Amino acid sequence: MQDTVILAIESSCDDTSAAVIRNGLLCSNVIASQQVHAEYGGVVPELASRAHQQNIVPVVDTALKKAGVPRESISAVAFTRGPGLLGSLLVGTSFAKGLALSLSVPLVEVNHLQGHIMAHFLEPSEEYRQSVPALQGVTLRHPEYPFLCLLVSGGNSQIVRVDDFDRMTILGQTIDDAAGEAFDKCAKVLGLPYPGGPWVDKLAGQGDPSRYTLAKPNIPGLDYSFSGLKTSFLYTIRDLMRERQAESVEQLAELIPNLREDLCAALQTTVTDILLAKLKKAAKQTGITQLAVAGGVSANSGLRAAMLELGRQQHWDIFIPPFSFTTDNAAMIAQAGYCKFLKGDFCPVDAAPYAKTRI
Ligand code: KG4
């Protein structure tokens, strides 16, 4: 029988990625992260599109080579259609269309957010496992439908009910900023590099979360809000600066030992508390006790530990993806694309990318 080979392309923000899944097993996942944005403290859309254009050919080529797959054996090309930066998405979308047309194979469109959730079903091939030290000897557990997924990234914070790979319902979502954005913006105030989330995580590990108290939102239902937390973080620093007569955060950090560490610890604990309070509420409301986390912020060590603790306390089943599948990658797009391909769910060649969230 002929192999089913899915080549997937992800270019929704500032990572150019390509991956190959053969007969359901992940064979390669190549990611070129763009360093160009660091000096601007955030992603610059124009620069991101340009970098995608430079990266896409070598990234796809490397993914195929690593998987040991010739172009002619590709069964379908999957691509991230949205949500994301339109200029970035256009690069991946156009490339995917061109390749699919030239090979006369179907195109499969994937929603980036569904991709993050489908990362929970990735099963690496033995060869791929050997190439990623963190995956060696690790058994990946996959949730069963239905499950709840806390989807937390730089642009989204949602609780999603997942009934199947193509049946997902948003139960709650942020009404303003995303959790990752709160991490990144607060980190910027502290003078930490972009993206700030991993820095906050690192410093929080050396800090005391009880030294500063940050405001938690009071939002009805299962929705989130993080803009008030950002303001509370900013005001805490402003008040400390007034009190100590410091003119900058740097000066304040010289006056207060462990300032950055303690503020990061407070921030991380508060974000985690906010996220998990609503997830717990959703589990109680739906009676669904398989809980997963996905998206870039799911790399956060405080959130991971608190989710596991919640599972222990409530006797719920918790699913946390390996680090390499948490931030943007094409492996998750390939997984979603593979499921859609098997169902014959193809998309027309004139499918345009979309910027806004829809799931
Ligand atoms: O999913 P992702 O790679 O990109 C999208 O937004 O789609 O998520 C990126 C976000 C950034 O806000 C980054 O700061 C955050 O994930 N992040 C973290 C950690 N690693 C990445 N936030 C907290 N702790 C981390 N360890």
PDB file of N, CA, C and O in Angstrom, residues 3 21 27 30 37 49 55-56 82 93 121 136 162 178 184 190 197 209 237 243 272 297 305 323 342 348:
ATOM      1  N   ASP A   3       2.393   4.822   0.895  1.00  0.00           N
ATOM      2  CA  ASP A   3       2.511   5.599   2.140  1.00  0.00           C
ATOM      3  C   ASP A   3       1.638   6.855   2.061  1.00  0.00           C
ATOM      4  O   ASP A   3       1.460   7.423   0.987  1.00  0.00           O
ATOM      5  N   ILE A  21       4.798  14.099   8.260  1.00  0.00           N
ATOM      6  CA  ILE A  21       4.211  12.934   8.935  1.00  0.00           C
ATOM      7  C   ILE A  21       4.012  11.850   7.886  1.00  0.00           C
ATOM      8  O   ILE A  21       3.435  12.108   6.819  1.00  0.00           O
ATOM      9  N   CYS A  27       8.096  12.418  11.247  1.00  0.00           N
ATOM     10  CA  CYS A  27       9.439  12.066  10.771  1.00  0.00           C
ATOM     11  C   CYS A  27      10.396  13.256  10.818  1.00  0.00           C
ATOM     12  O   CYS A  27      11.611  13.069  10.861  1.00  0.00           O
ATOM     13  N   VAL A  30      11.139  20.920  11.399  1.00  0.00           N
ATOM     14  CA  VAL A  30      12.233  21.896  11.319  1.00  0.00           C
ATOM     15  C   VAL A  30      11.665  23.289  11.598  1.00  0.00           C
ATOM     16  O   VAL A  30      10.648  23.669  11.027  1.00  0.00           O
ATOM     17  N   HIS A  37      13.511  40.180  15.476  1.00  0.00           N
ATOM     18  CA  HIS A  37      12.552  40.982  16.246  1.00  0.00           C
ATOM     19  C   HIS A  37      13.037  41.377  17.642  1.00  0.00           C
ATOM     20  O   HIS A  37      12.486  42.290  18.250  1.00  0.00           O
ATOM     21  N   SER A  49       7.427  38.758   7.558  1.00  0.00           N
ATOM     22  CA  SER A  49       7.117  38.237   6.212  1.00  0.00           C
ATOM     23  C   SER A  49       8.388  38.058   5.405  1.00  0.00           C
ATOM     24  O   SER A  49       8.571  37.046   4.728  1.00  0.00           O
ATOM     25  N   ASN A  55      13.403  32.059   4.583  1.00  0.00           N
ATOM     26  CA  ASN A  55      13.572  30.767   5.261  1.00  0.00           C
ATOM     27  C   ASN A  55      12.825  29.609   4.630  1.00  0.00           C
ATOM     28  O   ASN A  55      13.203  28.454   4.821  1.00  0.00           O
ATOM     29  N   ILE A  56      11.729  29.909   3.942  1.00  0.00           N
ATOM     30  CA  ILE A  56      10.794  28.819   3.646  1.00  0.00           C
ATOM     31  C   ILE A  56      11.389  27.711   2.761  1.00  0.00           C
ATOM     32  O   ILE A  56      11.183  26.524   3.041  1.00  0.00           O
ATOM     33  N   GLY A  82      -4.699  30.309   9.208  1.00  0.00           N
ATOM     34  CA  GLY A  82      -4.919  31.410  10.141  1.00  0.00           C
ATOM     35  C   GLY A  82      -5.252  30.834  11.495  1.00  0.00           C
ATOM     36  O   GLY A  82      -5.310  29.606  11.631  1.00  0.00           O
ATOM     37  N   THR A  93       1.123  30.138   2.884  1.00  0.00           N
ATOM     38  CA  THR A  93      -0.042  29.748   2.079  1.00  0.00           C
ATOM     39  C   THR A  93       0.332  29.688   0.593  1.00  0.00           C
ATOM     40  O   THR A  93       0.028  28.705  -0.092  1.00  0.00           O
ATOM     41  N   PHE A 121      -1.646  14.700  19.917  1.00  0.00           N
ATOM     42  CA  PHE A 121      -1.784  13.379  19.296  1.00  0.00           C
ATOM     43  C   PHE A 121      -0.535  12.998  18.496  1.00  0.00           C
ATOM     44  O   PHE A 121      -0.521  11.981  17.819  1.00  0.00           O
ATOM     45  N   GLN A 136      13.565  10.825  23.842  1.00  0.00           N
ATOM     46  CA  GLN A 136      14.048   9.451  23.948  1.00  0.00           C
ATOM     47  C   GLN A 136      13.545   8.783  25.223  1.00  0.00           C
ATOM     48  O   GLN A 136      13.648   9.349  26.309  1.00  0.00           O
ATOM     49  N   VAL A 162     -12.977  19.803  23.261  1.00  0.00           N
ATOM     50  CA  VAL A 162     -12.547  19.097  22.052  1.00  0.00           C
ATOM     51  C   VAL A 162     -13.314  17.782  21.950  1.00  0.00           C
ATOM     52  O   VAL A 162     -13.079  16.858  22.727  1.00  0.00           O
ATOM     53  N   ALA A 178      -3.952  38.285  25.894  1.00  0.00           N
ATOM     54  CA  ALA A 178      -3.684  36.864  26.113  1.00  0.00           C
ATOM     55  C   ALA A 178      -2.683  36.715  27.267  1.00  0.00           C
ATOM     56  O   ALA A 178      -1.972  37.674  27.608  1.00  0.00           O
ATOM     57  N   ASP A 184       4.798  38.783  28.327  1.00  0.00           N
ATOM     58  CA  ASP A 184       5.759  39.526  27.491  1.00  0.00           C
ATOM     59  C   ASP A 184       5.796  41.012  27.845  1.00  0.00           C
ATOM     60  O   ASP A 184       6.873  41.619  27.919  1.00  0.00           O
ATOM     61  N   LEU A 190      10.175  45.165  32.987  1.00  0.00           N
ATOM     62  CA  LEU A 190      11.341  44.840  33.831  1.00  0.00           C
ATOM     63  C   LEU A 190      12.658  44.922  33.063  1.00  0.00           C
ATOM     64  O   LEU A 190      13.729  44.637  33.615  1.00  0.00           O
ATOM     65  N   GLY A 197       8.191  35.695  28.185  1.00  0.00           N
ATOM     66  CA  GLY A 197       7.640  34.559  28.928  1.00  0.00           C
ATOM     67  C   GLY A 197       8.708  33.624  29.502  1.00  0.00           C
ATOM     68  O   GLY A 197       8.730  33.355  30.714  1.00  0.00           O
ATOM     69  N   PRO A 209       6.891  34.232  45.523  1.00  0.00           N
ATOM     70  CA  PRO A 209       5.626  34.699  44.923  1.00  0.00           C
ATOM     71  C   PRO A 209       4.745  35.491  45.886  1.00  0.00           C
ATOM     72  O   PRO A 209       3.807  36.160  45.464  1.00  0.00           O
ATOM     73  N   ILE A 237       5.192  48.573  40.353  1.00  0.00           N
ATOM     74  CA  ILE A 237       6.538  49.102  40.109  1.00  0.00           C
ATOM     75  C   ILE A 237       6.558  50.625  40.269  1.00  0.00           C
ATOM     76  O   ILE A 237       7.458  51.188  40.900  1.00  0.00           O
ATOM     77  N   GLU A 243       8.199  55.358  46.175  1.00  0.00           N
ATOM     78  CA  GLU A 243       8.581  55.100  47.576  1.00  0.00           C
ATOM     79  C   GLU A 243      10.101  55.162  47.757  1.00  0.00           C
ATOM     80  O   GLU A 243      10.597  55.766  48.700  1.00  0.00           O
ATOM     81  N   THR A 272      -1.088  31.846  36.574  1.00  0.00           N
ATOM     82  CA  THR A 272      -1.448  30.428  36.722  1.00  0.00           C
ATOM     83  C   THR A 272      -2.758  30.280  37.495  1.00  0.00           C
ATOM     84  O   THR A 272      -3.643  29.515  37.102  1.00  0.00           O
ATOM     85  N   VAL A 297       2.562  29.250  26.000  1.00  0.00           N
ATOM     86  CA  VAL A 297       2.615  29.461  27.452  1.00  0.00           C
ATOM     87  C   VAL A 297       2.583  28.125  28.214  1.00  0.00           C
ATOM     88  O   VAL A 297       2.963  28.058  29.385  1.00  0.00           O
ATOM     89  N   ALA A 305       3.403  22.677  36.617  1.00  0.00           N
ATOM     90  CA  ALA A 305       3.393  22.075  37.957  1.00  0.00           C
ATOM     91  C   ALA A 305       2.008  22.233  38.594  1.00  0.00           C
ATOM     92  O   ALA A 305       1.483  21.294  39.212  1.00  0.00           O
ATOM     93  N   PHE A 323       8.002  19.881  25.539  1.00  0.00           N
ATOM     94  CA  PHE A 323       8.360  21.284  25.280  1.00  0.00           C
ATOM     95  C   PHE A 323       8.442  21.597  23.782  1.00  0.00           C
ATOM     96  O   PHE A 323       7.983  22.637  23.341  1.00  0.00           O
ATOM     97  N   LEU A 342      -7.163  12.169   5.897  1.00  0.00           N
ATOM     98  CA  LEU A 342      -7.802  10.851   5.953  1.00  0.00           C
ATOM     99  C   LEU A 342      -9.310  10.969   5.755  1.00  0.00           C
ATOM    100  O   LEU A 342      -9.950  10.063   5.244  1.00  0.00           O
ATOM    101  N   PRO A 348      -9.849  24.462  -1.423  1.00  0.00           N
ATOM    102  CA  PRO A 348      -9.608  24.947  -2.787  1.00  0.00           C
ATOM    103  C   PRO A 348      -8.319  25.760  -2.869  1.00  0.00           C
ATOM    104  O   PRO A 348      -7.850  26.281  -1.858  1.00  0.00           O
TER     105      PRO A 348
END
